[in-house]
Amino acid sequence: MRRLPFEYAVRNLGRSPSRLLMSAGGCGLVVLLAMAAGGFVSGMQDSLKISGSPRNVILMGAGSEESVERSEIPMRTPGIAATGIRGIAIAAGVEAISPEVHLAIPIQLQTETESPTEENEANALFRGITPSAFLVHQEARLTEGRFPETGADEVAIGRLAARGLGLEGEDRILGSTLVVDERPFTIVGVIDADGGVIEGEIWIPLSDLLIIGQRDTLSCVVIRTTDGDLTSAHGFAATRLDLELVATRESDYYASLAAFFKPIRFMVMITAILVAAGGVIGGLNTTYAAFASRVREIGTLQTLGYSRLAIVRSLVEESILTASIGALVAAAIGILVLDQVTIRFSMGVFGIQIGPGVVALGLLGGLTLGIVGAVIPAIRCLRLPVPEALRSS
Amino acid sequence: MSLIECRDLTRTYTRGSEKITPLDGLHLDIERGGFVALMGPSGSGKTTLLNLLAGIDRPTRGSLLIDGRPVHTLSRNALAEWRSEAVGYVFQLYNLVPVLTAYENVELPLLLHSLSRKERHQKVAAALDLVGIADRSDHYPRQLSGGQEQRVAIARAIVTDPTLILADEPTGDLDRESATNIMDLLKRLNTELGRTIVMVTHDPKTTVWCDTVLHLEKGKLADSNADDSSGTESHNQTMTEISS
Amino acid sequence: MSRNTHLLLGLSALFITLNGCDQGGGDTTASNDVGPTRATIPAAFFTTDRPTEVVDLIQIKPTASVGDSVVFLARVGGRVEPFVDGLAIFTVADPSLLSCELMGDEDHCPLPWDYCCEDPNGITAGSATIRLNGSAGTPIAANAEGAGGLEPLKFVIVEGVVNERNDEGLFVIDATEIWVGGKPMRGMPRRGSLAGEENEGASTGDTDAGEHDHGDGVAHDHDGDGKPDH
């Protein structure tokens, strides 16, 4: 098959700048949407996937396996577990046992320019911890500032949680004030956790959170094992029926959370696909109008001896070029604007993740749009007999 | 042997329940090297005949041999290939591709042939030179006058050195002077290069350049005038008329 | 991070496997039993002769003291996972507690043996932990599920010694002998608890066969790491 010159496809783009803008813009929007949906899904999934260590076991309340926030276990659990469970890791001479309270609490940000109002109230996930939390959650690191002191109304904040509150840059984060139930807490530390859920949390001394939450129970006890063997922990939970515990591998817990949120991710993707389908239909119309206005020219090319396949190919090239312009612009916007935009959900905060896979998905979507959006209108236009095409104005 | 042999050539269209037969059992021979004008009222079948000769339409019945080739039997793809080799088509409205320059428009049919860039360049330059538009080869169609556009279109039609040149009212959209120039050019192609030309026209004045005028009526041949010797004379007379 | 996690998982798995290999056929009472030489539960723990004059768990739990010998009737269950993978520990619940399959509609709960429709405090008060210990006095490193026909919801009569207890619900029995009965049916909550009813409501023939195998003394091919502490 002899091809039409590629320049023909390229120059056809310039025929109608407004139409090019519309087509490329439409495609770009669809690509951006696909990337936003993909980034949302991948951000949520990755945040949960990389959270939790397979060496850690969470002891939480039986019946609350699906949400540690709902769990309540006796305060004495850590002490009993320390003697009842074998194979607990020891770091710096201390057993890696972290008693924790997990609570979602409404907070308000108070900065030099912003005073707390109901409008800027947001739900934040607090984790009440002791210093041993860093022995257990080894991915968590205080990258700035220091550990909050008990009774001093201080907190450390995850990097994503800070971004979610509009706090970027250490200078702005450290020293900022969060108002919890009309009580101001100063941010004294910033926590990084390799993108895991901890980055979306606010860490506060355990006893402070017990007071804020007016509770006398823990949410869970997280224990780091020496070798990832949870047999002893399971035996402990089945033995200490008085504590009403279940033992769950921490990585399994977050994996089950990821499974729990699967329908949400599914809905996001379905919505994106439906909107994209709308975009495709709109795109088909625009492309068809573009091709239909060139029916006589298409007839002329056939008269010159070009096969229909060669013409379809050229039209598809043209459409792919248009879509590529839109897709590339969208990808750039996605990377520059959407990446790491924070989303709040019941697990805390995660960042939209525009990684190579999502960008590839967007570009592939754009390419598909270019191909599908051109083939159908092209075939429709080429269905017209040549003499009729030549007569059209 | 004639270049074109039509036998019982019939084309019927169906529009809804109505059947239209613009060409009805036509018998026609056109000699190699002829310059034939096809005339007739609207719906007489002249454009249909031209389309069949060009291989962009296919007969419902009958046979069509061009240069010994049974065109009526060719598949769609074979027809396309045959067109690219054997037919040059000149349209009333030039039908140049607006996004390509004059040079690129003329080059377009050559891209269907296995030629080097250099060979293509030589052929395009020669064609543009022949139609007298070489100095505008890098102009886009919108930068050319109607007459110039038609010259480019003629260059495109002859650049592949086809056996047959078909022209559908080539002067229909031109002013008198341009029309005369175009007809002169076609006549030169016919006499100097020996190209066979079949031209549909409504304008009797253009027939003086032709050596044969075929009148079609209701899909059949109504009359013919085959006066080879008088062609040049008539041409000169009419040129004077057009010029005055 | 993801790569690190995989590395960690891989290393953990390797460590566990090596650990399992090291143990060989030795200390089957160790909690870490992952490996090709998994221990088995000695069949001597199980009896087909149903003890007579047995009371329900709830009747002895409040008064029993550590060191007391006890015999009681209960049903396997009381937790989402009544058996512990890798340790011969399982939980039982008092017959007065209503497991979900005995309630209204079919498929009432996905796991009927977690007694999810009962009051959690009631479950704690009416539950016990049964341990099958090896010679070292610690639970045998094997899942007890299937051994002697043990499966969730089945009636059991446990004979053993109280190892630990408190008033908050802790009640750990080191079993010496277990009779495994059948499962009750809706409207017949005690069915399966008497002699001759061992096959009532049994879910698979395999388990029953296993139970009888143990009963007639054929399947005594355990690792010989000791008899239960009678």
PDB file of C-alpha atoms in Angstrom, chain C residues 25-224:
ATOM      1  CA  GLY C  25      11.797 -33.483  64.047  1.00  0.00           C
ATOM      2  CA  GLY C  26      12.895 -32.061  67.362  1.00  0.00           C
ATOM      3  CA  ASP C  27      10.930 -29.669  69.495  1.00  0.00           C
ATOM      4  CA  THR C  28       7.421 -29.919  68.201  1.00  0.00           C
ATOM      5  CA  THR C  29       6.133 -27.775  70.999  1.00  0.00           C
ATOM      6  CA  ALA C  30       7.897 -24.715  69.679  1.00  0.00           C
ATOM      7  CA  SER C  31       5.539 -22.070  68.424  1.00  0.00           C
ATOM      8  CA  ASN C  32       7.471 -21.681  65.197  1.00  0.00           C
ATOM      9  CA  ASP C  33       6.466 -24.797  63.358  1.00  0.00           C
ATOM     10  CA  VAL C  34       6.537 -23.535  59.795  1.00  0.00           C
ATOM     11  CA  GLY C  35       8.411 -26.034  57.692  1.00  0.00           C
ATOM     12  CA  PRO C  36       8.173 -29.466  56.252  1.00  0.00           C
ATOM     13  CA  THR C  37       8.267 -31.257  59.625  1.00  0.00           C
ATOM     14  CA  ARG C  38       4.955 -30.001  61.000  1.00  0.00           C
ATOM     15  CA  ALA C  39       3.932 -31.779  64.184  1.00  0.00           C
ATOM     16  CA  THR C  40       0.739 -33.770  64.492  1.00  0.00           C
ATOM     17  CA  ILE C  41      -1.689 -34.005  67.353  1.00  0.00           C
ATOM     18  CA  PRO C  42      -1.407 -37.366  69.141  1.00  0.00           C
ATOM     19  CA  ALA C  43      -4.598 -39.374  68.741  1.00  0.00           C
ATOM     20  CA  ALA C  44      -4.434 -40.258  72.426  1.00  0.00           C
ATOM     21  CA  PHE C  45      -5.944 -36.863  73.137  1.00  0.00           C
ATOM     22  CA  PHE C  46      -9.229 -38.040  71.687  1.00  0.00           C
ATOM     23  CA  THR C  47     -11.728 -40.536  72.974  1.00  0.00           C
ATOM     24  CA  THR C  48     -14.860 -42.028  71.514  1.00  0.00           C
ATOM     25  CA  ASP C  49     -16.256 -42.878  74.935  1.00  0.00           C
ATOM     26  CA  ARG C  50     -18.371 -39.964  75.920  1.00  0.00           C
ATOM     27  CA  PRO C  51     -17.942 -39.130  79.592  1.00  0.00           C
ATOM     28  CA  THR C  52     -21.221 -39.173  81.466  1.00  0.00           C
ATOM     29  CA  GLU C  53     -22.382 -36.681  84.034  1.00  0.00           C
ATOM     30  CA  VAL C  54     -20.951 -33.684  82.221  1.00  0.00           C
ATOM     31  CA  VAL C  55     -21.865 -30.067  82.980  1.00  0.00           C
ATOM     32  CA  ASP C  56     -21.776 -27.092  80.640  1.00  0.00           C
ATOM     33  CA  LEU C  57     -18.726 -24.857  80.517  1.00  0.00           C
ATOM     34  CA  ILE C  58     -20.607 -21.919  81.993  1.00  0.00           C
ATOM     35  CA  GLN C  59     -21.396 -23.938  85.093  1.00  0.00           C
ATOM     36  CA  ILE C  60     -17.797 -24.616  86.065  1.00  0.00           C
ATOM     37  CA  LYS C  61     -16.022 -21.520  84.707  1.00  0.00           C
ATOM     38  CA  PRO C  62     -16.974 -19.046  87.466  1.00  0.00           C
ATOM     39  CA  THR C  63     -15.892 -21.363  90.270  1.00  0.00           C
ATOM     40  CA  ALA C  64     -12.958 -23.317  88.917  1.00  0.00           C
ATOM     41  CA  SER C  65      -9.506 -22.405  90.150  1.00  0.00           C
ATOM     42  CA  VAL C  66      -6.094 -22.789  88.555  1.00  0.00           C
ATOM     43  CA  GLY C  67      -4.943 -26.382  88.971  1.00  0.00           C
ATOM     44  CA  ASP C  68      -8.470 -27.814  89.201  1.00  0.00           C
ATOM     45  CA  SER C  69      -9.354 -30.796  87.039  1.00  0.00           C
ATOM     46  CA  VAL C  70     -12.465 -30.046  85.074  1.00  0.00           C
ATOM     47  CA  VAL C  71     -14.786 -31.779  82.611  1.00  0.00           C
ATOM     48  CA  PHE C  72     -17.290 -29.731  80.648  1.00  0.00           C
ATOM     49  CA  LEU C  73     -19.395 -29.592  77.505  1.00  0.00           C
ATOM     50  CA  ALA C  74     -18.900 -26.778  74.980  1.00  0.00           C
ATOM     51  CA  ARG C  75     -18.807 -26.161  71.271  1.00  0.00           C
ATOM     52  CA  VAL C  76     -15.810 -25.291  69.134  1.00  0.00           C
ATOM     53  CA  GLY C  77     -16.012 -21.587  68.294  1.00  0.00           C
ATOM     54  CA  GLY C  78     -16.393 -18.215  69.911  1.00  0.00           C
ATOM     55  CA  ARG C  79     -13.927 -16.419  67.617  1.00  0.00           C
ATOM     56  CA  VAL C  80     -13.575 -15.754  63.916  1.00  0.00           C
ATOM     57  CA  GLU C  81     -10.634 -18.139  63.953  1.00  0.00           C
ATOM     58  CA  PRO C  82     -11.205 -20.675  66.732  1.00  0.00           C
ATOM     59  CA  PHE C  83      -8.100 -22.608  65.734  1.00  0.00           C
ATOM     60  CA  VAL C  84      -4.581 -21.229  65.708  1.00  0.00           C
ATOM     61  CA  ASP C  85      -2.441 -22.046  62.743  1.00  0.00           C
ATOM     62  CA  GLY C  86       0.742 -23.658  64.021  1.00  0.00           C
ATOM     63  CA  LEU C  87      -0.369 -24.141  67.615  1.00  0.00           C
ATOM     64  CA  ALA C  88      -2.683 -26.730  69.154  1.00  0.00           C
ATOM     65  CA  ILE C  89      -4.904 -24.117  70.722  1.00  0.00           C
ATOM     66  CA  PHE C  90      -8.582 -23.649  70.063  1.00  0.00           C
ATOM     67  CA  THR C  91     -11.486 -21.865  71.642  1.00  0.00           C
ATOM     68  CA  VAL C  92     -14.814 -23.217  72.744  1.00  0.00           C
ATOM     69  CA  ALA C  93     -18.074 -21.566  73.645  1.00  0.00           C
ATOM     70  CA  ASP C  94     -20.784 -22.586  76.069  1.00  0.00           C
ATOM     71  CA  PRO C  95     -23.784 -24.464  74.560  1.00  0.00           C
ATOM     72  CA  SER C  96     -26.106 -21.736  75.855  1.00  0.00           C
ATOM     73  CA  LEU C  97     -24.583 -19.263  73.387  1.00  0.00           C
ATOM     74  CA  LEU C  98     -26.386 -19.193  70.092  1.00  0.00           C
ATOM     75  CA  SER C  99     -24.183 -19.564  67.041  1.00  0.00           C
ATOM     76  CA  CYS C 100     -25.483 -17.856  63.964  1.00  0.00           C
ATOM     77  CA  GLU C 101     -26.443 -20.947  61.974  1.00  0.00           C
ATOM     78  CA  LEU C 102     -28.972 -21.820  64.678  1.00  0.00           C
ATOM     79  CA  MET C 103     -30.710 -18.460  64.203  1.00  0.00           C
ATOM     80  CA  GLY C 104     -33.380 -17.420  61.716  1.00  0.00           C
ATOM     81  CA  ASP C 105     -32.450 -17.491  58.082  1.00  0.00           C
ATOM     82  CA  GLU C 106     -29.879 -19.495  56.245  1.00  0.00           C
ATOM     83  CA  ASP C 107     -26.487 -17.920  55.735  1.00  0.00           C
ATOM     84  CA  HIS C 108     -27.252 -15.574  58.579  1.00  0.00           C
ATOM     85  CA  CYS C 109     -23.570 -14.810  59.078  1.00  0.00           C
ATOM     86  CA  PRO C 110     -20.587 -15.728  56.947  1.00  0.00           C
ATOM     87  CA  LEU C 111     -18.817 -17.355  59.901  1.00  0.00           C
ATOM     88  CA  PRO C 112     -21.457 -18.809  62.222  1.00  0.00           C
ATOM     89  CA  TRP C 113     -18.881 -19.946  64.805  1.00  0.00           C
ATOM     90  CA  ASP C 114     -17.891 -16.385  65.736  1.00  0.00           C
ATOM     91  CA  TYR C 115     -21.247 -16.005  67.520  1.00  0.00           C
ATOM     92  CA  CYS C 116     -21.392 -12.488  66.114  1.00  0.00           C
ATOM     93  CA  CYS C 117     -25.037 -12.016  67.063  1.00  0.00           C
ATOM     94  CA  GLU C 118     -24.347 -12.665  70.718  1.00  0.00           C
ATOM     95  CA  ASP C 119     -23.301  -9.982  73.179  1.00  0.00           C
ATOM     96  CA  PRO C 120     -19.455  -9.803  73.128  1.00  0.00           C
ATOM     97  CA  ASN C 121     -19.332  -9.816  76.922  1.00  0.00           C
ATOM     98  CA  GLY C 122     -21.481 -12.935  76.962  1.00  0.00           C
ATOM     99  CA  ILE C 123     -19.123 -14.633  74.520  1.00  0.00           C
ATOM    100  CA  THR C 124     -16.106 -13.752  76.665  1.00  0.00           C
ATOM    101  CA  ALA C 125     -17.845 -14.973  79.791  1.00  0.00           C
ATOM    102  CA  GLY C 126     -18.910 -18.211  78.108  1.00  0.00           C
ATOM    103  CA  SER C 127     -15.646 -19.083  76.312  1.00  0.00           C
ATOM    104  CA  ALA C 128     -12.563 -21.064  77.134  1.00  0.00           C
ATOM    105  CA  THR C 129      -9.229 -21.716  75.505  1.00  0.00           C
ATOM    106  CA  ILE C 130      -8.216 -25.338  75.114  1.00  0.00           C
ATOM    107  CA  ARG C 131      -4.546 -26.180  74.774  1.00  0.00           C
ATOM    108  CA  LEU C 132      -3.142 -29.538  73.678  1.00  0.00           C
ATOM    109  CA  ASN C 133       0.315 -29.590  75.159  1.00  0.00           C
ATOM    110  CA  GLY C 134       3.350 -31.607  74.275  1.00  0.00           C
ATOM    111  CA  SER C 135       5.934 -32.984  76.648  1.00  0.00           C
ATOM    112  CA  ALA C 136       7.407 -29.535  77.287  1.00  0.00           C
ATOM    113  CA  GLY C 137       4.105 -28.419  78.710  1.00  0.00           C
ATOM    114  CA  THR C 138       3.497 -25.948  75.907  1.00  0.00           C
ATOM    115  CA  PRO C 139       1.034 -26.270  73.036  1.00  0.00           C
ATOM    116  CA  ILE C 140       2.007 -28.693  70.285  1.00  0.00           C
ATOM    117  CA  ALA C 141       3.160 -26.893  67.153  1.00  0.00           C
ATOM    118  CA  ALA C 142       0.252 -27.998  64.996  1.00  0.00           C
ATOM    119  CA  ASN C 143      -3.154 -26.689  64.073  1.00  0.00           C
ATOM    120  CA  ALA C 144      -5.713 -28.739  65.965  1.00  0.00           C
ATOM    121  CA  GLU C 145      -8.384 -28.301  63.327  1.00  0.00           C
ATOM    122  CA  GLY C 146      -9.340 -31.674  61.889  1.00  0.00           C
ATOM    123  CA  ALA C 147      -7.496 -33.627  64.577  1.00  0.00           C
ATOM    124  CA  GLY C 148      -9.872 -36.128  66.160  1.00  0.00           C
ATOM    125  CA  GLY C 149     -12.610 -34.661  63.996  1.00  0.00           C
ATOM    126  CA  LEU C 150     -12.366 -31.229  65.594  1.00  0.00           C
ATOM    127  CA  GLU C 151     -14.124 -28.582  63.578  1.00  0.00           C
ATOM    128  CA  PRO C 152     -15.972 -25.356  64.277  1.00  0.00           C
ATOM    129  CA  LEU C 153     -19.473 -25.660  65.818  1.00  0.00           C
ATOM    130  CA  LYS C 154     -19.012 -29.256  66.967  1.00  0.00           C
ATOM    131  CA  PHE C 155     -19.790 -30.243  70.517  1.00  0.00           C
ATOM    132  CA  VAL C 156     -16.778 -31.266  72.573  1.00  0.00           C
ATOM    133  CA  ILE C 157     -16.372 -32.598  76.070  1.00  0.00           C
ATOM    134  CA  VAL C 158     -13.066 -31.413  77.401  1.00  0.00           C
ATOM    135  CA  GLU C 159     -11.331 -33.028  80.302  1.00  0.00           C
ATOM    136  CA  GLY C 160      -8.309 -31.147  81.594  1.00  0.00           C
ATOM    137  CA  VAL C 161      -6.673 -28.906  84.101  1.00  0.00           C
ATOM    138  CA  VAL C 162      -7.260 -25.184  84.565  1.00  0.00           C
ATOM    139  CA  ASN C 163      -4.002 -23.454  83.652  1.00  0.00           C
ATOM    140  CA  GLU C 164      -5.023 -19.815  83.855  1.00  0.00           C
ATOM    141  CA  ARG C 165      -8.159 -17.944  84.738  1.00  0.00           C
ATOM    142  CA  ASN C 166      -9.363 -14.531  85.810  1.00  0.00           C
ATOM    143  CA  ASP C 167     -12.680 -12.887  86.388  1.00  0.00           C
ATOM    144  CA  GLU C 168     -12.529 -10.968  83.109  1.00  0.00           C
ATOM    145  CA  GLY C 169     -13.048 -14.111  81.063  1.00  0.00           C
ATOM    146  CA  LEU C 170      -9.607 -15.725  80.837  1.00  0.00           C
ATOM    147  CA  PHE C 171     -10.025 -19.502  81.157  1.00  0.00           C
ATOM    148  CA  VAL C 172      -7.254 -21.701  79.786  1.00  0.00           C
ATOM    149  CA  ILE C 173      -7.580 -25.466  79.983  1.00  0.00           C
ATOM    150  CA  ASP C 174      -4.708 -27.855  79.313  1.00  0.00           C
ATOM    151  CA  ALA C 175      -6.704 -30.735  77.878  1.00  0.00           C
ATOM    152  CA  THR C 176      -6.041 -34.342  78.717  1.00  0.00           C
ATOM    153  CA  GLU C 177      -8.872 -35.938  76.777  1.00  0.00           C
ATOM    154  CA  ILE C 178     -11.468 -34.696  74.351  1.00  0.00           C
ATOM    155  CA  TRP C 179     -14.634 -36.282  73.099  1.00  0.00           C
ATOM    156  CA  VAL C 180     -15.771 -34.796  69.816  1.00  0.00           C
ATOM    157  CA  GLY C 181     -19.489 -34.825  69.142  1.00  0.00           C
ATOM    158  CA  GLY C 182     -21.627 -33.561  66.290  1.00  0.00           C
ATOM    159  CA  LYS C 183     -23.144 -30.220  65.359  1.00  0.00           C
ATOM    160  CA  PRO C 184     -26.518 -29.027  66.592  1.00  0.00           C
ATOM    161  CA  MET C 185     -29.364 -28.101  64.295  1.00  0.00           C
ATOM    162  CA  ARG C 186     -31.783 -25.209  64.308  1.00  0.00           C
ATOM    163  CA  GLY C 187     -34.466 -25.958  66.845  1.00  0.00           C
ATOM    164  CA  MET C 188     -32.346 -28.767  68.309  1.00  0.00           C
ATOM    165  CA  PRO C 189     -29.509 -26.867  70.027  1.00  0.00           C
ATOM    166  CA  ARG C 190     -28.309 -29.910  72.011  1.00  0.00           C
ATOM    167  CA  ARG C 191     -28.300 -32.360  69.191  1.00  0.00           C
ATOM    168  CA  GLY C 192     -24.788 -33.710  68.642  1.00  0.00           C
ATOM    169  CA  SER C 193     -23.860 -33.470  72.284  1.00  0.00           C
ATOM    170  CA  LEU C 194     -24.773 -37.026  73.230  1.00  0.00           C
ATOM    171  CA  ALA C 195     -23.148 -40.351  72.514  1.00  0.00           C
ATOM    172  CA  GLY C 196     -24.237 -41.683  69.157  1.00  0.00           C
ATOM    173  CA  GLU C 197     -24.787 -38.223  67.784  1.00  0.00           C
ATOM    174  CA  GLU C 198     -21.194 -37.682  66.694  1.00  0.00           C
ATOM    175  CA  ASN C 199     -22.177 -37.607  63.050  1.00  0.00           C
ATOM    176  CA  GLU C 200     -24.991 -35.091  63.485  1.00  0.00           C
ATOM    177  CA  GLY C 201     -24.571 -32.104  61.238  1.00  0.00           C
ATOM    178  CA  ALA C 202     -21.062 -33.195  60.279  1.00  0.00           C
ATOM    179  CA  SER C 203     -20.062 -31.231  57.213  1.00  0.00           C
ATOM    180  CA  THR C 204     -17.789 -33.768  55.571  1.00  0.00           C
ATOM    181  CA  GLY C 205     -17.420 -37.480  55.650  1.00  0.00           C
ATOM    182  CA  ASP C 206     -13.663 -37.032  55.742  1.00  0.00           C
ATOM    183  CA  THR C 207     -13.660 -35.470  59.165  1.00  0.00           C
ATOM    184  CA  ASP C 208     -15.910 -38.165  60.537  1.00  0.00           C
ATOM    185  CA  ALA C 209     -13.697 -40.829  59.065  1.00  0.00           C
ATOM    186  CA  GLY C 210     -10.723 -39.178  60.681  1.00  0.00           C
ATOM    187  CA  GLU C 211     -12.518 -39.068  63.962  1.00  0.00           C
ATOM    188  CA  HIS C 212     -13.308 -42.746  63.853  1.00  0.00           C
ATOM    189  CA  ASP C 213      -9.835 -43.604  62.701  1.00  0.00           C
ATOM    190  CA  HIS C 214      -8.497 -41.982  65.780  1.00  0.00           C
ATOM    191  CA  GLY C 215     -11.167 -43.629  67.827  1.00  0.00           C
ATOM    192  CA  ASP C 216     -10.269 -47.126  66.798  1.00  0.00           C
ATOM    193  CA  GLY C 217      -6.616 -46.463  67.325  1.00  0.00           C
ATOM    194  CA  VAL C 218      -5.538 -46.876  63.739  1.00  0.00           C
ATOM    195  CA  ALA C 219      -4.178 -43.384  63.174  1.00  0.00           C
ATOM    196  CA  HIS C 220      -1.603 -43.248  65.902  1.00  0.00           C
ATOM    197  CA  ASP C 221       1.212 -42.383  63.591  1.00  0.00           C
ATOM    198  CA  HIS C 222       2.336 -39.227  65.396  1.00  0.00           C
ATOM    199  CA  ASP C 223       5.881 -38.209  66.050  1.00  0.00           C
ATOM    200  CA  GLY C 224       5.941 -39.816  69.433  1.00  0.00           C
TER     201      GLY C 224
END
